[in-house]
Amino acid sequence: QVQVVESGGGLVQPGGSLRLSCVASGSIFSIYNMGWYRQAPGKQRELVAIITSGGSTNYADSVKGRFTISRDNAKNTMYLQMNSLKPEDTAVYYCNANRMVVGGLRHYWGQGTQVTVSS
């Protein structure tokens, strides 16, 4: 069992930067795979970036070269550094923690943090 809480969202102008944080508690953070998802108004939730317990990363094509996912296991924290932000990045961003259990993946979600990119 793990709980995750996102922070760092806000209003930023196009071309600006923002860093999101996700703090986990309640379990051993280092054994979880982690990811960032986002959901824009009227759209389905989509994967933004993932980082495995072993440190491997992957990104959605729309954010490659602009976003960087990282984790600090000593602080039980995952980060999403977002640079060169675009209006289409506007969404609620969710932290996700997951691990394999019998039968498949078990997912844990945060409440989300709003990111708005607008001039």
Short mmCIF file of N, CA and C in Angstrom, two decimals:
data_model
loop_
_atom_site.label_atom_id
_atom_site.label_comp_id
_atom_site.label_asym_id
_atom_site.label_seq_id
_atom_site.Cartn_x
_atom_site.Cartn_y
_atom_site.Cartn_z
N GLN A 1 0.83 -1.19 0.00
CA GLN A 1 0.00 0.00 0.00
C GLN A 1 0.87 1.25 0.00
N VAL A 2 0.55 2.18 -0.89
CA VAL A 2 1.31 3.42 -1.00
C VAL A 2 0.35 4.57 -1.30
N GLN A 3 0.67 5.74 -0.79
CA GLN A 3 -0.08 6.95 -1.08
C GLN A 3 0.85 7.93 -1.79
N VAL A 4 0.32 8.63 -2.78
CA VAL A 4 1.12 9.60 -3.53
C VAL A 4 0.39 10.93 -3.57
N VAL A 5 1.15 12.01 -3.47
CA VAL A 5 0.60 13.36 -3.47
C VAL A 5 1.41 14.23 -4.41
N GLU A 6 0.73 14.86 -5.38
CA GLU A 6 1.39 15.72 -6.35
C GLU A 6 1.39 17.17 -5.88
N SER A 7 2.36 17.93 -6.37
CA SER A 7 2.40 19.35 -6.13
C SER A 7 3.24 20.01 -7.23
N GLY A 8 3.16 21.33 -7.32
CA GLY A 8 3.99 22.07 -8.24
C GLY A 8 3.27 22.64 -9.44
N GLY A 9 2.00 22.33 -9.60
CA GLY A 9 1.25 22.87 -10.72
C GLY A 9 0.97 24.35 -10.55
N GLY A 10 0.49 24.95 -11.63
CA GLY A 10 0.18 26.36 -11.60
C GLY A 10 0.00 26.92 -12.98
N LEU A 11 -0.02 28.24 -13.06
CA LEU A 11 -0.18 28.96 -14.32
C LEU A 11 1.18 29.41 -14.82
N VAL A 12 1.47 29.11 -16.08
CA VAL A 12 2.74 29.49 -16.67
C VAL A 12 2.51 29.91 -18.11
N GLN A 13 3.34 30.82 -18.60
CA GLN A 13 3.23 31.28 -19.98
C GLN A 13 3.86 30.29 -20.95
N PRO A 14 3.40 30.27 -22.20
CA PRO A 14 4.03 29.41 -23.19
C PRO A 14 5.53 29.64 -23.26
N GLY A 15 6.28 28.55 -23.36
CA GLY A 15 7.73 28.63 -23.36
C GLY A 15 8.35 28.57 -21.99
N GLY A 16 7.54 28.65 -20.96
CA GLY A 16 8.03 28.62 -19.60
C GLY A 16 8.30 27.22 -19.10
N SER A 17 8.70 27.13 -17.85
CA SER A 17 9.05 25.86 -17.23
C SER A 17 8.32 25.68 -15.91
N LEU A 18 8.18 24.43 -15.53
CA LEU A 18 7.52 24.08 -14.28
C LEU A 18 8.05 22.73 -13.84
N ARG A 19 8.16 22.52 -12.55
CA ARG A 19 8.58 21.22 -12.03
C ARG A 19 7.52 20.68 -11.09
N LEU A 20 7.03 19.50 -11.40
CA LEU A 20 6.07 18.81 -10.57
C LEU A 20 6.78 17.82 -9.66
N SER A 21 6.23 17.65 -8.47
CA SER A 21 6.78 16.69 -7.51
C SER A 21 5.68 15.74 -7.07
N CYS A 22 6.08 14.53 -6.77
CA CYS A 22 5.17 13.52 -6.26
C CYS A 22 5.85 12.83 -5.09
N VAL A 23 5.28 12.97 -3.91
CA VAL A 23 5.83 12.38 -2.70
C VAL A 23 5.02 11.16 -2.33
N ALA A 24 5.70 10.06 -2.11
CA ALA A 24 5.06 8.81 -1.76
C ALA A 24 5.26 8.49 -0.29
N SER A 25 4.29 7.81 0.28
CA SER A 25 4.39 7.38 1.67
C SER A 25 3.61 6.09 1.85
N GLY A 26 3.89 5.42 2.95
CA GLY A 26 3.12 4.24 3.30
C GLY A 26 3.71 2.91 2.87
N SER A 27 4.75 2.94 2.04
CA SER A 27 5.36 1.70 1.59
C SER A 27 6.79 1.98 1.17
N ILE A 28 7.45 0.97 0.65
CA ILE A 28 8.83 1.10 0.22
C ILE A 28 8.84 1.67 -1.20
N PHE A 29 9.23 2.93 -1.31
CA PHE A 29 9.15 3.65 -2.57
C PHE A 29 9.98 3.02 -3.67
N SER A 30 11.16 2.55 -3.33
CA SER A 30 12.12 2.11 -4.33
C SER A 30 11.65 0.90 -5.15
N ILE A 31 10.70 0.15 -4.66
CA ILE A 31 10.25 -1.04 -5.37
C ILE A 31 9.15 -0.75 -6.38
N TYR A 32 8.65 0.47 -6.41
CA TYR A 32 7.55 0.82 -7.29
C TYR A 32 8.03 1.41 -8.61
N ASN A 33 7.34 1.06 -9.67
CA ASN A 33 7.46 1.81 -10.90
C ASN A 33 6.60 3.06 -10.76
N MET A 34 7.03 4.16 -11.36
CA MET A 34 6.34 5.44 -11.21
C MET A 34 6.05 6.05 -12.57
N GLY A 35 5.03 6.89 -12.60
CA GLY A 35 4.72 7.56 -13.85
C GLY A 35 3.91 8.82 -13.65
N TRP A 36 3.92 9.65 -14.68
CA TRP A 36 3.08 10.83 -14.75
C TRP A 36 2.07 10.66 -15.87
N TYR A 37 0.83 10.96 -15.57
CA TYR A 37 -0.25 10.97 -16.54
C TYR A 37 -0.89 12.34 -16.53
N ARG A 38 -1.64 12.64 -17.56
CA ARG A 38 -2.37 13.90 -17.58
C ARG A 38 -3.71 13.72 -18.27
N GLN A 39 -4.63 14.60 -17.91
CA GLN A 39 -5.96 14.57 -18.49
C GLN A 39 -6.41 15.99 -18.78
N ALA A 40 -6.60 16.29 -20.05
CA ALA A 40 -7.09 17.58 -20.48
C ALA A 40 -8.62 17.55 -20.54
N PRO A 41 -9.26 18.72 -20.48
CA PRO A 41 -10.72 18.76 -20.54
C PRO A 41 -11.25 18.06 -21.79
N GLY A 42 -12.20 17.17 -21.60
CA GLY A 42 -12.82 16.47 -22.72
C GLY A 42 -12.00 15.34 -23.30
N LYS A 43 -10.86 15.03 -22.71
CA LYS A 43 -10.01 13.98 -23.23
C LYS A 43 -9.78 12.89 -22.19
N GLN A 44 -9.31 11.75 -22.68
CA GLN A 44 -8.97 10.64 -21.80
C GLN A 44 -7.62 10.89 -21.14
N ARG A 45 -7.42 10.25 -20.01
CA ARG A 45 -6.14 10.33 -19.35
C ARG A 45 -5.08 9.65 -20.20
N GLU A 46 -3.92 10.29 -20.34
CA GLU A 46 -2.87 9.76 -21.17
C GLU A 46 -1.54 9.72 -20.41
N LEU A 47 -0.71 8.78 -20.82
CA LEU A 47 0.61 8.65 -20.23
C LEU A 47 1.51 9.77 -20.72
N VAL A 48 2.24 10.39 -19.80
CA VAL A 48 3.21 11.42 -20.12
C VAL A 48 4.62 10.84 -20.08
N ALA A 49 4.97 10.20 -18.99
CA ALA A 49 6.30 9.64 -18.81
C ALA A 49 6.28 8.59 -17.72
N ILE A 50 7.18 7.64 -17.81
CA ILE A 50 7.32 6.61 -16.80
C ILE A 50 8.79 6.46 -16.41
N ILE A 51 8.99 6.01 -15.19
CA ILE A 51 10.31 5.65 -14.72
C ILE A 51 10.16 4.41 -13.85
N THR A 52 10.87 3.36 -14.20
CA THR A 52 10.74 2.10 -13.50
C THR A 52 11.54 2.11 -12.21
N SER A 53 11.33 1.07 -11.42
CA SER A 53 12.10 0.93 -10.19
C SER A 53 13.60 0.82 -10.47
N GLY A 54 13.95 0.36 -11.67
CA GLY A 54 15.34 0.26 -12.06
C GLY A 54 15.90 1.50 -12.72
N GLY A 55 15.07 2.52 -12.93
CA GLY A 55 15.54 3.78 -13.47
C GLY A 55 15.34 3.97 -14.96
N SER A 56 14.77 2.99 -15.64
CA SER A 56 14.50 3.15 -17.06
C SER A 56 13.36 4.14 -17.27
N THR A 57 13.45 4.94 -18.33
CA THR A 57 12.44 5.96 -18.61
C THR A 57 11.86 5.82 -20.00
N ASN A 58 10.66 6.36 -20.16
CA ASN A 58 10.03 6.43 -21.45
C ASN A 58 9.08 7.62 -21.45
N TYR A 59 8.87 8.21 -22.64
CA TYR A 59 8.08 9.43 -22.75
C TYR A 59 7.10 9.34 -23.89
N ALA A 60 5.99 10.03 -23.73
CA ALA A 60 5.08 10.22 -24.84
C ALA A 60 5.77 11.06 -25.91
N ASP A 61 5.47 10.78 -27.17
CA ASP A 61 6.10 11.51 -28.26
C ASP A 61 5.89 13.02 -28.14
N SER A 62 4.75 13.42 -27.62
CA SER A 62 4.42 14.83 -27.55
C SER A 62 5.28 15.62 -26.57
N VAL A 63 5.97 14.93 -25.66
CA VAL A 63 6.77 15.63 -24.66
C VAL A 63 8.25 15.31 -24.74
N LYS A 64 8.64 14.42 -25.63
CA LYS A 64 10.05 14.07 -25.76
C LYS A 64 10.90 15.30 -26.08
N GLY A 65 12.00 15.42 -25.38
CA GLY A 65 12.89 16.55 -25.58
C GLY A 65 12.53 17.76 -24.76
N ARG A 66 11.35 17.77 -24.16
CA ARG A 66 10.91 18.90 -23.36
C ARG A 66 10.73 18.56 -21.88
N PHE A 67 10.28 17.34 -21.61
CA PHE A 67 10.03 16.91 -20.24
C PHE A 67 11.08 15.90 -19.80
N THR A 68 11.39 15.90 -18.52
CA THR A 68 12.32 14.94 -17.95
C THR A 68 11.74 14.37 -16.66
N ILE A 69 11.64 13.06 -16.59
CA ILE A 69 11.16 12.39 -15.39
C ILE A 69 12.36 11.87 -14.60
N SER A 70 12.28 11.97 -13.29
CA SER A 70 13.36 11.50 -12.43
C SER A 70 12.79 11.07 -11.09
N ARG A 71 13.60 10.39 -10.31
CA ARG A 71 13.16 9.99 -8.97
C ARG A 71 14.32 10.04 -8.00
N ASP A 72 14.01 10.32 -6.76
CA ASP A 72 14.97 10.35 -5.68
C ASP A 72 14.44 9.41 -4.61
N ASN A 73 14.94 8.20 -4.60
CA ASN A 73 14.42 7.19 -3.69
C ASN A 73 14.66 7.54 -2.22
N ALA A 74 15.74 8.24 -1.94
CA ALA A 74 16.04 8.64 -0.57
C ALA A 74 14.99 9.60 -0.03
N LYS A 75 14.35 10.37 -0.91
CA LYS A 75 13.32 11.32 -0.52
C LYS A 75 11.91 10.84 -0.83
N ASN A 76 11.80 9.62 -1.32
CA ASN A 76 10.49 9.06 -1.71
C ASN A 76 9.75 10.00 -2.66
N THR A 77 10.47 10.56 -3.61
CA THR A 77 9.91 11.60 -4.46
C THR A 77 10.23 11.35 -5.93
N MET A 78 9.24 11.62 -6.77
CA MET A 78 9.40 11.60 -8.21
C MET A 78 9.16 13.01 -8.73
N TYR A 79 9.85 13.37 -9.80
CA TYR A 79 9.76 14.70 -10.37
C TYR A 79 9.42 14.65 -11.86
N LEU A 80 8.82 15.71 -12.32
CA LEU A 80 8.64 15.92 -13.75
C LEU A 80 9.06 17.35 -14.06
N GLN A 81 10.21 17.50 -14.69
CA GLN A 81 10.67 18.81 -15.12
C GLN A 81 10.09 19.08 -16.50
N MET A 82 9.33 20.15 -16.62
CA MET A 82 8.65 20.50 -17.85
C MET A 82 9.20 21.81 -18.38
N ASN A 83 9.82 21.74 -19.55
CA ASN A 83 10.37 22.92 -20.20
C ASN A 83 9.66 23.18 -21.51
N SER A 84 9.82 24.37 -22.03
CA SER A 84 9.22 24.75 -23.31
C SER A 84 7.74 24.41 -23.36
N LEU A 85 7.04 24.78 -22.33
CA LEU A 85 5.64 24.41 -22.20
C LEU A 85 4.78 25.05 -23.29
N LYS A 86 3.80 24.29 -23.73
CA LYS A 86 2.88 24.71 -24.77
C LYS A 86 1.46 24.72 -24.22
N PRO A 87 0.57 25.50 -24.84
CA PRO A 87 -0.82 25.50 -24.38
C PRO A 87 -1.45 24.11 -24.36
N GLU A 88 -1.06 23.25 -25.29
CA GLU A 88 -1.61 21.90 -25.32
C GLU A 88 -1.14 21.02 -24.18
N ASP A 89 -0.19 21.49 -23.39
CA ASP A 89 0.22 20.78 -22.18
C ASP A 89 -0.73 21.02 -21.02
N THR A 90 -1.66 21.93 -21.19
CA THR A 90 -2.63 22.24 -20.14
C THR A 90 -3.45 21.00 -19.80
N ALA A 91 -3.43 20.62 -18.54
CA ALA A 91 -4.14 19.43 -18.09
C ALA A 91 -3.98 19.29 -16.59
N VAL A 92 -4.73 18.37 -16.03
CA VAL A 92 -4.48 17.93 -14.67
C VAL A 92 -3.46 16.80 -14.74
N TYR A 93 -2.39 16.94 -14.01
CA TYR A 93 -1.32 15.96 -14.03
C TYR A 93 -1.42 15.07 -12.80
N TYR A 94 -1.34 13.76 -13.03
CA TYR A 94 -1.50 12.78 -11.98
C TYR A 94 -0.24 11.96 -11.79
N CYS A 95 0.10 11.74 -10.55
CA CYS A 95 1.18 10.83 -10.19
C CYS A 95 0.63 9.42 -10.07
N ASN A 96 1.40 8.46 -10.55
CA ASN A 96 1.01 7.06 -10.48
C ASN A 96 2.15 6.21 -9.96
N ALA A 97 1.82 5.33 -9.05
CA ALA A 97 2.76 4.32 -8.57
C ALA A 97 2.16 2.96 -8.86
N ASN A 98 2.99 2.03 -9.29
CA ASN A 98 2.47 0.71 -9.58
C ASN A 98 3.51 -0.36 -9.31
N ARG A 99 3.00 -1.55 -9.08
CA ARG A 99 3.87 -2.70 -8.88
C ARG A 99 3.12 -3.96 -9.30
N MET A 100 3.89 -4.97 -9.59
CA MET A 100 3.28 -6.23 -9.99
C MET A 100 2.76 -6.98 -8.78
N VAL A 101 1.56 -7.46 -8.91
CA VAL A 101 0.97 -8.36 -7.93
C VAL A 101 0.40 -9.54 -8.69
N VAL A 102 -0.05 -10.53 -7.97
CA VAL A 102 -0.68 -11.67 -8.63
C VAL A 102 -1.88 -11.19 -9.44
N GLY A 103 -1.87 -11.48 -10.72
CA GLY A 103 -2.97 -11.09 -11.59
C GLY A 103 -2.71 -9.86 -12.43
N GLY A 104 -1.63 -9.13 -12.17
CA GLY A 104 -1.31 -7.96 -12.96
C GLY A 104 -0.78 -6.81 -12.14
N LEU A 105 -0.88 -5.60 -12.69
CA LEU A 105 -0.38 -4.40 -12.04
C LEU A 105 -1.39 -3.85 -11.04
N ARG A 106 -0.89 -3.38 -9.93
CA ARG A 106 -1.68 -2.64 -8.96
C ARG A 106 -1.29 -1.17 -9.04
N HIS A 107 -2.27 -0.31 -9.29
CA HIS A 107 -2.02 1.11 -9.48
C HIS A 107 -2.49 1.94 -8.29
N TYR A 108 -1.74 2.99 -8.00
CA TYR A 108 -2.08 3.95 -6.96
C TYR A 108 -1.98 5.34 -7.55
N TRP A 109 -3.02 6.16 -7.35
CA TRP A 109 -3.11 7.47 -7.99
C TRP A 109 -3.16 8.60 -6.97
N GLY A 110 -2.56 9.71 -7.35
CA GLY A 110 -2.69 10.93 -6.59
C GLY A 110 -3.95 11.68 -6.98
N GLN A 111 -4.18 12.82 -6.33
CA GLN A 111 -5.38 13.62 -6.59
C GLN A 111 -5.24 14.52 -7.80
N GLY A 112 -4.03 14.75 -8.26
CA GLY A 112 -3.80 15.57 -9.43
C GLY A 112 -3.41 17.00 -9.08
N THR A 113 -2.66 17.62 -9.98
CA THR A 113 -2.30 19.02 -9.84
C THR A 113 -2.49 19.70 -11.19
N GLN A 114 -3.13 20.86 -11.18
CA GLN A 114 -3.49 21.56 -12.40
C GLN A 114 -2.29 22.31 -12.98
N VAL A 115 -2.05 22.10 -14.26
CA VAL A 115 -1.05 22.85 -15.01
C VAL A 115 -1.77 23.60 -16.12
N THR A 116 -1.64 24.90 -16.13
CA THR A 116 -2.27 25.73 -17.15
C THR A 116 -1.20 26.54 -17.86
N VAL A 117 -1.12 26.38 -19.17
CA VAL A 117 -0.15 27.10 -19.99
C VAL A 117 -0.92 28.08 -20.85
N SER A 118 -0.79 29.35 -20.54
CA SER A 118 -1.56 30.37 -21.23
C SER A 118 -0.89 31.72 -21.08
N SER A 119 -1.04 32.56 -22.09
CA SER A 119 -0.54 33.92 -22.04
C SER A 119 -1.62 34.89 -21.59
#
